Coordinates of C-alpha atoms in Angstrom, one line a residue:
X289 CA -16.8 6.5 75.6
X290 CA -15.5 4.7 72.8
X291 CA -12.6 5.2 72.5
X292 CA -10.5 6.4 69.1
X293 CA -7.8 4.2 67.9
X294 CA -4.6 5.9 66.3
X295 CA -1.8 4.3 63.9
X296 CA 1.1 6.7 62.9
X297 CA 1.8 4.1 60.2
X298 CA -1.2 2.3 58.5
X299 CA -4.1 4.6 59.3
X300 CA -5.7 6.5 57.1
X301 CA -6.8 10.0 57.3
X302 CA -9.4 9.9 54.6
X303 CA -10.7 6.8 55.2
X304 CA -10.1 5.9 58.4
X305 CA -13.6 6.6 61.3
X306 CA -11.3 5.9 64.6
X307 CA -12.5 2.0 65.2
X308 CA -10.0 -0.1 65.7
X309 CA -10.0 -1.8 62.2
X310 CA -9.9 1.8 60.3
X311 CA -7.8 4.0 62.6
X312 CA -6.8 7.4 61.7
X313 CA -3.4 8.0 61.0
X314 CA -3.5 11.7 63.0
X315 CA -3.9 12.6 66.3
X316 CA -4.8 16.0 64.5
X317 CA -7.5 14.2 62.5
X318 CA -9.1 12.5 65.4
X319 CA -9.6 15.0 67.5
X320 CA -10.7 17.2 64.3
X321 CA -13.1 14.6 63.6
X322 CA -14.6 13.9 67.6
X323 CA -13.5 16.8 69.4
X324 CA -11.0 17.4 72.2
X325 CA -12.5 15.1 75.1
X326 CA -12.2 11.8 73.0
X327 CA -10.2 8.9 74.3
X328 CA -7.6 8.8 72.0
X329 CA -5.4 5.4 72.0
X330 CA -2.4 5.5 69.3
X331 CA 0.8 3.3 68.0
X332 CA 3.8 4.3 65.8
X333 CA 3.9 0.4 65.4
X334 CA 2.0 -2.2 63.9
X335 CA 3.8 -4.9 65.7
X336 CA 2.6 -2.5 69.4
X337 CA 0.0 -2.4 71.4
X338 CA -2.1 1.0 71.4
X339 CA -1.7 3.4 74.6
X340 CA -2.8 7.0 75.6
X341 CA -0.9 9.8 73.3
X342 CA 1.5 11.9 75.1
X343 CA 0.5 15.4 77.2
X344 CA 3.4 17.2 74.7
X345 CA 1.7 14.9 71.1
X346 CA -1.6 15.5 72.6
X347 CA -1.3 19.5 72.6
X348 CA 0.4 19.9 69.0
X349 CA -2.6 17.7 67.7
X350 CA -4.9 20.6 68.9
X351 CA -3.0 22.9 67.0
X352 CA -3.7 21.1 64.2
X353 CA -6.7 20.3 64.4
X354 CA -7.4 23.7 65.2
X355 CA -6.1 25.2 61.8
X356 CA -8.0 22.2 60.2
X357 CA -11.4 23.4 61.7
X358 CA -10.6 26.8 60.4
X359 CA -10.0 25.6 56.4
X360 CA -12.9 23.2 56.8
X361 CA -14.8 26.5 57.9
X362 CA -13.4 28.4 55.1
X363 CA -14.2 25.7 52.1
X364 CA -17.8 25.9 53.7
X365 CA -17.9 29.3 53.5
X366 CA -16.8 29.6 49.8
X367 CA -19.0 26.5 49.1
X368 CA -21.8 28.7 50.6
X369 CA -21.3 31.6 48.4
X370 CA -20.6 29.3 45.2
X371 CA -23.8 28.0 45.3
X372 CA -26.0 31.6 45.7
X373 CA -23.7 32.8 43.0
X374 CA -25.0 30.0 41.2
X375 CA -28.3 30.9 42.3
X376 CA -28.0 34.4 41.2
X377 CA -26.9 33.2 38.2
X378 CA -29.5 30.7 37.7
X379 CA -31.3 33.6 38.5
X380 CA -30.9 35.3 35.1
X381 CA -32.7 33.1 32.5
X382 CA -31.7 33.2 28.8
X383 CA -34.6 32.9 26.9
X384 CA -34.6 33.8 23.2
X385 CA -36.8 36.1 21.8
X386 CA -40.1 34.3 20.0
X387 CA -40.5 37.8 18.7
X388 CA -37.0 38.3 16.6
X389 CA -37.0 37.1 13.0
X390 CA -36.5 33.6 13.2
X391 CA -32.5 32.9 13.0
X392 CA -30.8 31.0 9.8
X393 CA -28.5 28.3 11.1
X394 CA -25.4 28.1 9.4
X395 CA -21.9 26.7 9.3
X396 CA -19.4 29.3 9.9
X397 CA -17.7 29.0 6.2
X398 CA -21.3 29.7 5.0
X399 CA -22.3 33.1 7.3
X400 CA -21.3 35.9 4.4
X401 CA -24.4 35.5 2.7
X402 CA -26.3 36.0 5.6
X403 CA -24.9 39.4 6.7
X404 CA -27.4 42.1 8.6
X405 CA -29.9 38.3 9.2
X406 CA -30.2 36.7 11.9
X407 CA -28.0 33.9 12.3
X408 CA -27.8 30.5 14.5
X409 CA -24.1 29.0 14.9
X410 CA -23.4 26.0 16.8
X411 CA -19.4 25.3 18.0
X412 CA -16.6 25.4 20.5
X413 CA -14.8 28.9 22.2
X414 CA -11.3 29.3 21.2
X415 CA -10.9 32.6 22.8
X416 CA -12.2 34.4 25.3
X417 CA -11.5 38.1 26.6
X418 CA -13.8 40.8 28.6
X419 CA -13.1 44.2 27.7
X420 CA -15.5 47.2 29.7
X421 CA -18.6 44.9 30.3
X422 CA -18.3 42.9 26.9
X423 CA -17.3 39.7 26.2
X424 CA -15.5 38.8 23.2
X425 CA -15.9 35.5 22.1
X426 CA -14.6 33.8 18.6
X427 CA -16.4 30.2 17.9
X428 CA -15.3 27.4 15.7
X429 CA -16.4 24.8 14.2
X430 CA -14.5 23.1 11.8
X431 CA -15.3 25.2 8.9
X432 CA -13.6 28.4 10.1
X433 CA -13.7 31.1 13.4
X434 CA -16.4 33.5 14.4
X435 CA -16.1 36.5 17.1
X436 CA -19.7 36.6 18.9
X437 CA -20.3 39.8 21.4
X438 CA -21.7 39.0 23.9
X439 CA -23.3 42.0 26.3
X440 CA -25.4 42.8 29.7
X441 CA -26.9 39.8 31.3
X442 CA -25.9 37.8 28.4
X443 CA -21.9 39.0 29.4
X444 CA -23.3 37.2 33.0
X445 CA -24.8 33.9 32.6
X446 CA -23.3 30.6 32.6
X447 CA -19.9 32.5 34.3
X448 CA -19.1 33.7 31.2
X449 CA -16.4 35.7 31.4
X450 CA -14.5 32.6 32.7
X451 CA -16.3 30.0 30.5
X452 CA -13.4 27.5 29.4
X453 CA -12.3 27.1 26.4
X454 CA -13.7 24.3 24.4
X455 CA -17.0 24.7 26.2
X456 CA -19.3 23.4 22.6
X457 CA -22.4 26.6 22.7
X458 CA -25.2 27.5 20.4
X459 CA -25.3 31.2 19.6
X460 CA -27.7 33.5 18.1
X461 CA -27.5 36.9 17.1
X462 CA -27.4 39.1 13.7
X463 CA -24.8 39.0 11.5
X464 CA -22.7 42.5 10.5
X465 CA -20.0 43.2 8.6
X466 CA -17.3 44.8 11.2
X467 CA -17.0 48.3 10.8
X468 CA -13.9 49.7 8.2
X469 CA -10.6 49.6 10.4
X470 CA -11.4 46.5 12.2
X471 CA -10.7 42.8 11.9
X472 CA -12.1 39.8 12.9
X473 CA -12.1 36.4 11.1
X474 CA -14.3 36.4 8.2
X475 CA -14.9 40.4 8.5
X476 CA -18.3 39.7 10.4
X477 CA -19.2 39.3 13.9
X478 CA -22.2 37.9 15.8
X479 CA -24.3 40.4 18.1
X480 CA -25.6 37.9 20.2
X481 CA -29.1 37.6 21.7
X482 CA -29.4 34.6 23.0
X483 CA -26.6 32.0 23.7
X484 CA -26.2 28.9 25.6
X485 CA -23.9 26.1 26.8
X486 CA -24.0 22.6 25.0
X487 CA -20.9 20.8 26.8
X488 CA -18.6 22.5 29.2
X489 CA -15.5 22.2 29.3
X490 CA -13.0 21.5 31.7
X491 CA -11.5 24.7 34.1
X492 CA -8.2 24.3 36.4
X493 CA -6.2 21.1 35.9
X494 CA -7.4 19.7 33.3
X495 CA -8.2 22.6 31.9
X496 CA -7.3 22.5 27.9
X497 CA -5.2 26.0 28.2
X498 CA -3.4 24.5 31.2
X499 CA -2.7 21.0 29.2
X500 CA -0.8 23.2 26.7
X501 CA 1.8 25.7 26.5
X502 CA 5.3 26.5 24.8
X503 CA 7.1 23.9 27.5
X504 CA 4.3 20.9 26.7
X505 CA 6.9 17.9 26.5
X506 CA 6.4 15.9 23.1
X507 CA 5.5 12.9 24.4
X508 CA 2.6 15.0 26.2
X509 CA 1.2 16.0 22.8
X510 CA 2.1 13.1 21.4
X511 CA -0.2 11.4 23.9
X512 CA -2.7 14.2 23.5
X513 CA -2.8 14.0 20.1
X514 CA -7.0 13.9 19.9
X515 CA -6.7 17.6 21.6
X516 CA -3.8 19.2 19.5
X517 CA -5.9 18.5 16.0
X518 CA -8.3 21.4 17.9
X519 CA -5.0 23.7 17.4
X520 CA -5.0 26.2 14.4
X521 CA -1.5 24.8 13.3
X522 CA -2.8 21.4 13.4
X523 CA -6.4 22.1 12.3
X524 CA -5.2 23.8 9.2
X525 CA -2.0 21.1 7.6
X526 CA -5.1 18.6 8.0
X527 CA -7.6 21.1 6.0
X528 CA -4.3 21.4 3.7
X529 CA -3.7 17.7 2.9
X530 CA -7.6 17.2 2.5
X531 CA -7.6 19.6 0.0
X532 CA -3.8 18.6 -1.5
X533 CA -5.5 14.9 -2.2
X534 CA -8.6 16.5 -3.6
X535 CA -6.4 18.3 -6.4
X536 CA -4.3 15.2 -7.3
X537 CA -7.6 13.3 -7.6
X538 CA -8.3 16.5 -9.6
X539 CA -5.1 16.4 -11.8
X540 CA -4.8 12.5 -12.0
X541 CA -8.1 12.4 -13.6
X542 CA -7.4 16.0 -16.2
X543 CA -4.8 13.6 -17.1
X544 CA -7.0 10.1 -17.6
X545 CA -5.7 8.2 -14.7
X546 CA -8.2 6.3 -13.0
X547 CA -8.4 5.5 -9.1
X548 CA -8.6 1.7 -7.9
X549 CA -8.4 0.3 -4.3
X550 CA -5.7 -2.1 -4.2
X551 CA -5.7 -4.4 -0.9
X552 CA -3.1 -3.6 2.6
X553 CA -3.4 -7.2 3.5
X554 CA -1.0 -9.0 1.1
X555 CA 1.2 -12.8 0.8
X556 CA 4.0 -11.0 -1.4
X557 CA 7.0 -8.5 -0.2
X558 CA 7.7 -5.3 -2.5
X559 CA 10.0 -3.8 -1.0
X560 CA 12.3 -6.4 0.8
X561 CA 11.3 -8.9 3.5
X562 CA 12.7 -7.4 6.4
X563 CA 10.4 -4.3 6.5
X564 CA 6.9 -6.9 6.4
X565 CA 4.5 -6.7 9.6
X566 CA 3.6 -10.2 9.8
X567 CA -0.1 -11.4 10.6
X568 CA -1.9 -14.3 11.1
X569 CA -4.7 -14.1 8.6
X570 CA -7.1 -17.8 9.2
X571 CA -3.5 -20.1 9.8
X572 CA -1.8 -18.4 7.0
X573 CA 1.5 -15.8 7.0
X574 CA 0.4 -12.2 5.5
X575 CA 1.5 -9.0 5.8
X576 CA 0.8 -5.7 5.8
X577 CA 1.7 -3.9 2.3
X578 CA 4.6 -2.1 1.6
X579 CA 3.2 -0.6 -1.4
X580 CA 0.8 -0.8 -3.9
X581 CA 2.7 -1.1 -6.9
X582 CA 1.8 -5.0 -8.0
X583 CA -1.5 -4.8 -8.1
X584 CA -1.6 -1.4 -10.2
X585 CA 0.8 -3.1 -12.8
X586 CA -2.4 -6.3 -13.1
X587 CA -4.6 -3.3 -13.9
X588 CA -3.0 -1.6 -16.7
X589 CA -4.7 -4.2 -19.7
X590 CA -8.2 -3.5 -18.3
X591 CA -8.1 -0.1 -17.0
X592 CA -5.4 1.7 -18.6
X593 CA -3.4 4.3 -16.3
X594 CA -4.8 4.1 -12.9
X595 CA -3.5 5.5 -9.3
X596 CA -4.8 4.2 -5.3
X597 CA -4.4 6.9 -2.6
X598 CA -3.1 3.5 -0.3
X599 CA -1.8 3.3 3.8
X600 CA 1.2 1.4 3.2
X601 CA 3.3 0.2 6.1
X602 CA 7.1 -0.2 6.8
X603 CA 8.6 -2.3 10.0
X604 CA 11.3 0.2 9.6
X605 CA 12.7 1.1 13.2
X606 CA 13.6 4.0 12.2
X607 CA 12.7 7.9 13.9
X608 CA 14.1 10.3 11.5
X609 CA 11.6 13.1 11.1
X610 CA 10.3 12.1 7.7
X611 CA 9.7 8.4 8.4
X612 CA 6.5 7.2 9.3
X613 CA 5.9 3.3 10.0
X614 CA 2.3 4.3 8.5
X615 CA 1.9 6.6 5.9
X616 CA -0.3 7.2 2.9
X617 CA 1.1 6.2 -0.4
X618 CA 0.0 7.9 -3.2
X619 CA 0.8 5.6 -6.5
X620 CA 0.5 6.0 -10.1
X621 CA 1.4 2.8 -13.1
X622 CA 1.4 4.1 -16.4
X623 CA 1.7 2.0 -19.8
X624 CA 3.3 2.0 -23.0
X625 CA 5.8 5.1 -21.9
X626 CA 9.2 5.7 -21.6
X627 CA 11.3 6.8 -18.4
X628 CA 11.5 10.0 -19.9
X629 CA 8.0 9.7 -20.5
X630 CA 7.4 8.8 -16.5
X631 CA 9.9 12.0 -14.8
X632 CA 8.0 14.7 -17.5
X633 CA 4.2 13.0 -16.1
X634 CA 5.4 13.1 -12.3
X635 CA 6.7 16.7 -12.9
X636 CA 3.2 18.0 -14.8
X637 CA 1.1 15.8 -11.6
X638 CA 2.7 18.1 -9.3
X639 CA 3.1 21.0 -11.1
X640 CA -0.7 21.0 -12.0
X641 CA -1.9 20.0 -8.6
X642 CA 0.2 22.9 -6.8
X643 CA -1.2 25.4 -9.4
X644 CA -4.4 24.3 -8.0
X645 CA -3.9 24.7 -4.6
X646 CA -2.7 28.0 -5.1
X647 CA -5.4 28.7 -7.6
X648 CA -8.2 28.0 -4.5
X649 CA -8.5 31.3 -2.2
X650 CA -9.2 28.3 0.9
X651 CA -5.5 26.1 0.3
X652 CA -3.8 29.2 -0.8
X653 CA -4.8 31.0 2.2
X654 CA -3.7 27.6 4.3
X655 CA -0.5 27.2 2.8
X656 CA 0.6 31.1 3.2
X657 CA -0.6 30.8 6.8
X658 CA 1.4 27.6 7.0
X659 CA 4.8 28.6 5.1
X660 CA 4.2 32.5 4.0
X661 CA 7.4 31.8 2.0
X662 CA 6.2 29.2 -0.6
X663 CA 6.3 29.5 -3.6
X664 CA 5.8 26.8 -6.7
X665 CA 8.4 25.5 -8.3
X666 CA 9.8 26.5 -11.5
X667 CA 9.8 23.8 -14.4
X668 CA 11.4 22.3 -15.8
X669 CA 12.7 20.4 -12.5
X670 CA 16.5 19.7 -12.5
X671 CA 17.7 16.1 -13.5
X672 CA 20.9 14.9 -12.4
X673 CA 22.3 10.9 -12.4
X674 CA 23.4 9.3 -10.0
X675 CA 27.0 9.2 -11.0
X676 CA 26.9 13.1 -11.0
X677 CA 25.1 13.4 -7.7
X678 CA 28.6 11.0 -6.7
X679 CA 30.8 13.6 -8.1
X680 CA 28.7 16.9 -7.4
X681 CA 29.0 14.7 -3.3
X682 CA 32.9 14.4 -3.6
X683 CA 33.6 18.1 -5.4
X684 CA 31.4 20.0 -2.3
X685 CA 33.4 18.1 0.6
X686 CA 30.0 15.7 1.8
X687 CA 31.2 12.9 2.9
X688 CA 30.1 9.4 4.5
X689 CA 30.3 7.9 7.0
X690 CA 32.6 4.3 6.5
X691 CA 31.0 0.8 6.8
X692 CA 31.7 -2.4 7.7
X693 CA 30.0 -5.4 5.5
X694 CA 27.4 -5.5 7.8
X695 CA 26.5 -1.8 7.4
X696 CA 27.4 -0.6 10.4
X697 CA 29.5 2.5 10.7
X698 CA 33.5 1.7 11.3
X699 CA 34.6 4.4 14.0
X700 CA 38.9 5.6 14.8
X701 CA 40.1 5.0 18.0
X702 CA 38.7 7.9 19.6
X703 CA 35.1 6.2 18.9
X704 CA 34.0 8.6 16.2
X705 CA 32.8 8.1 12.3
X706 CA 35.7 7.5 9.5
X707 CA 34.3 9.6 6.7
X708 CA 35.1 8.9 3.4
X709 CA 34.4 9.6 -0.2
X710 CA 31.3 8.8 -2.1
X711 CA 31.7 5.9 -4.8
X712 CA 29.4 4.7 -7.4
X713 CA 27.7 2.1 -6.1
X714 CA 27.1 3.6 -2.5
X715 CA 23.6 3.7 -2.0
X716 CA 23.5 7.7 -0.9
X717 CA 22.7 8.4 2.5
X718 CA 19.9 10.5 3.6
X719 CA 21.6 13.2 5.2
X720 CA 23.7 13.6 1.6
X721 CA 20.7 13.5 -0.3
X722 CA 19.2 16.3 1.7
X723 CA 23.0 18.7 2.1
X724 CA 23.1 18.3 -1.8
X725 CA 19.2 19.1 -2.8
X726 CA 19.2 22.0 0.1
X727 CA 22.0 23.5 -1.7
X728 CA 21.0 23.4 -4.9
X729 CA 17.5 24.7 -3.5
X730 CA 15.4 23.1 -6.4
X731 CA 13.3 20.2 -7.7
X732 CA 15.9 17.2 -8.6
X733 CA 15.4 14.2 -10.3
X734 CA 17.9 12.2 -9.3
X735 CA 18.0 8.8 -11.7
X736 CA 20.0 5.8 -12.7
X737 CA 20.5 3.7 -9.4
X738 CA 22.8 0.8 -9.2
X739 CA 21.2 -2.4 -9.9
X740 CA 22.6 -3.5 -6.7
X741 CA 20.4 -1.3 -4.2
X742 CA 16.9 -0.9 -6.4
X743 CA 14.3 -3.1 -6.2
X744 CA 13.7 -6.6 -7.9
X745 CA 11.8 -5.1 -10.8
X746 CA 13.3 -2.2 -11.6
X747 CA 14.0 -2.3 -15.4
X748 CA 17.9 -1.8 -16.5
X749 CA 19.2 1.6 -18.4
X750 CA 19.8 0.2 -22.0
X751 CA 23.9 0.6 -22.1
X752 CA 24.3 1.5 -18.7
X753 CA 26.9 -0.4 -18.0
X754 CA 30.2 1.4 -17.2
X755 CA 33.0 -0.3 -15.4
X756 CA 30.9 -3.3 -14.7
X757 CA 28.5 -1.3 -13.2
X758 CA 24.6 -1.9 -14.3
X759 CA 22.5 0.9 -13.9
X760 CA 18.8 0.8 -13.8
X761 CA 15.8 3.3 -15.2
X762 CA 14.5 4.5 -11.9
X763 CA 14.4 8.0 -9.9
X764 CA 14.0 10.2 -7.1
X765 CA 12.5 13.5 -6.8
X766 CA 14.0 15.5 -4.1
X767 CA 12.6 18.1 -2.6
X768 CA 14.0 21.1 -0.7
X769 CA 14.0 21.2 3.2
X770 CA 13.0 17.4 3.0
X771 CA 14.5 15.0 0.8
X772 CA 13.0 12.3 -1.1
X773 CA 9.1 12.4 -2.1
X774 CA 8.7 10.7 -5.4
X775 CA 10.2 7.1 -6.3
X776 CA 9.8 5.5 -9.3
X777 CA 11.2 3.4 -12.1
X778 CA 10.0 2.1 -15.3
X779 CA 8.8 -1.2 -14.4
X780 CA 11.0 -4.6 -16.1
X781 CA 8.7 -5.8 -18.9
X782 CA 10.8 -9.0 -20.4
X783 CA 9.5 -12.1 -18.4
X784 CA 13.3 -13.3 -18.1
X785 CA 14.5 -10.7 -17.0
X786 CA 12.3 -10.4 -14.4
X787 CA 12.8 -14.4 -12.9
X788 CA 16.5 -13.2 -12.7
X789 CA 15.7 -10.2 -10.6
X790 CA 13.9 -13.0 -9.0
X791 CA 16.7 -14.6 -8.5
X792 CA 19.3 -12.4 -7.9
X793 CA 17.0 -11.1 -4.6
X794 CA 16.6 -14.9 -3.4
X795 CA 13.1 -14.5 -4.1
X796 CA 10.8 -17.5 -4.9
X797 CA 9.0 -16.2 -8.2
X798 CA 5.9 -18.7 -7.5
X799 CA 3.6 -16.8 -4.9
X800 CA 4.4 -14.0 -7.7
X801 CA 2.7 -15.7 -10.3
X802 CA -0.3 -13.2 -11.0
X803 CA 2.4 -10.6 -11.1
X804 CA 4.5 -12.3 -13.4
X805 CA 1.3 -13.0 -15.8
X806 CA 1.5 -9.4 -16.8
X807 CA 4.9 -10.3 -19.1
X808 CA 3.4 -13.1 -19.9
X809 CA -0.2 -11.9 -21.6
X810 CA 0.6 -9.3 -23.6
X811 CA 3.6 -6.9 -21.8
X812 CA 4.2 -3.8 -22.5
X813 CA 7.1 -1.1 -21.9
X814 CA 5.6 0.7 -18.5
X815 CA 6.5 2.3 -15.5
X816 CA 5.3 4.0 -11.8
X817 CA 5.8 5.7 -9.1
X818 CA 5.1 5.9 -5.3
X819 CA 4.6 9.8 -3.2
X820 CA 4.6 9.7 0.1
X821 CA 1.7 12.7 1.3
X822 CA 3.2 13.5 4.8
X823 CA 6.6 14.4 3.2
X824 CA 4.6 16.3 -0.1
X825 CA 3.1 18.2 2.4
X826 CA 5.6 18.6 5.0
X827 CA 7.3 20.4 2.0
X828 CA 4.7 22.6 1.1
X829 CA 3.0 23.2 4.8
X830 CA 7.1 23.7 6.2
X831 CA 6.6 21.5 9.1
X832 CA 10.1 20.2 10.9
X833 CA 9.2 16.5 10.5
X834 CA 6.1 13.9 9.2
X835 CA 4.3 13.5 12.2
X836 CA 2.7 16.7 12.3
X837 CA 1.4 15.7 9.1
X838 CA -0.5 12.5 9.5
X839 CA -3.8 12.7 11.7
X840 CA -2.7 10.0 14.5
X841 CA 1.0 9.3 13.5
X842 CA 2.1 6.1 13.6
X843 CA 6.0 5.3 13.9
X844 CA 8.3 3.1 16.2
X845 CA 7.1 2.7 19.7
X846 CA 4.0 5.0 18.7
X847 CA 0.7 3.3 18.2
X848 CA -1.9 5.7 20.7
X849 CA -4.5 7.6 20.7

């Protein structure tokens, strides 16, 4: 009999065969595989030769081997039982009855007119429960949810009582309105006469219900975003987002504003070079756009007022709950308007869009589900000048951290940030701005910011100099619980003033020749704005972070899945 080798350090019980090149790691495994009469050789160190095991180690190993034998026997019995059960269930052959009326295939949201008829629905198992020989299965197909009832042999086939959620299925049966006093999604349920599994989902550790629970960490949820999207809340947010964009487009059409599609690959900055994503474009430097504003301005003479729904990118290393590195930017530019016209237009577009959402029963229900206390904002929106906002903050004791020349907070001897009052010229911090709008608790147009803290293309406010400070015809629309959702301004219409703006910001005007030409070939007073779709949606749907309002959100360090 050939000896069986056991290396207590480098052996492998899982893959070992017992020869000298592939030894086992334990004596118990060797006895389990080759019996108690096996000729065993063992070593504790790769530098030592193999030797006979001690009697005490053999005795202990035999006991462990017997335990392995019992487990193996139990596993075999369970396997045989499972095979028998599977055969039994396979014997329950579900065949669609050809004598029944032909079933009408339909999406769940189209079922109401088909009540009292036989229908065919395909979708994913969302919930499942057993009750007195019946199985209640809630299925979704992306358009809605349907409750189906399985009885008799239908409830025994395909392991129906333990069918994992997210299994895709086909259901056929009679659709009936639920009895008075009962409830079900859509007000009806399907009495199933035939069904089948299309694609089984895993159970056990990989089961959908195992992956997600209240204690699942955010990083894991972010990694599993593709599965999170299947939840009722996430899907409701994205459905509302779709209807929101559709409503915006309808509002713009009513206001005679035309949609255009500007490029995402650009060679100029709009909001400062520090937040540009740079890339190589056929040997040239190019960037992902921060804003489509400059391109929209070039459309005014040929297309009139225009808007776009476009992705914008900001390489801003911010981890706040309202910042994304890639966001959906709804932007518009309007010709022959005043600053007052601009704010009035923004207010009208927003209110018209909200009215449309609330007039549509589907989007109204989504809003009610996500934000049961939501109320449309009253008009007109509050208008608060930047100077008055500084006074309001100081009057209400809302301070900001004192900063050094590089913009870093200055701390005292105890390491605490030194807080100071706001002064005209400050760029009001996000936290202070949000506290103000939350306390006032209504939409606010904050307008008239200093030239020094705004972009090069913003028009100066006529006669706005106060104490040497020059202000711009610019505005931010602030919403409670979110803060800024819109930023806009009148654009410089005079070519000399624009050239001075380039110089002030240290910008080479030559790459902007096409933008400058708008002031050369028939200039006009014009203005525009950008709205962050995710922020706006977060406000309507009462989401804690804008990351919930994007299909696959991108922020600092996150570009997967």
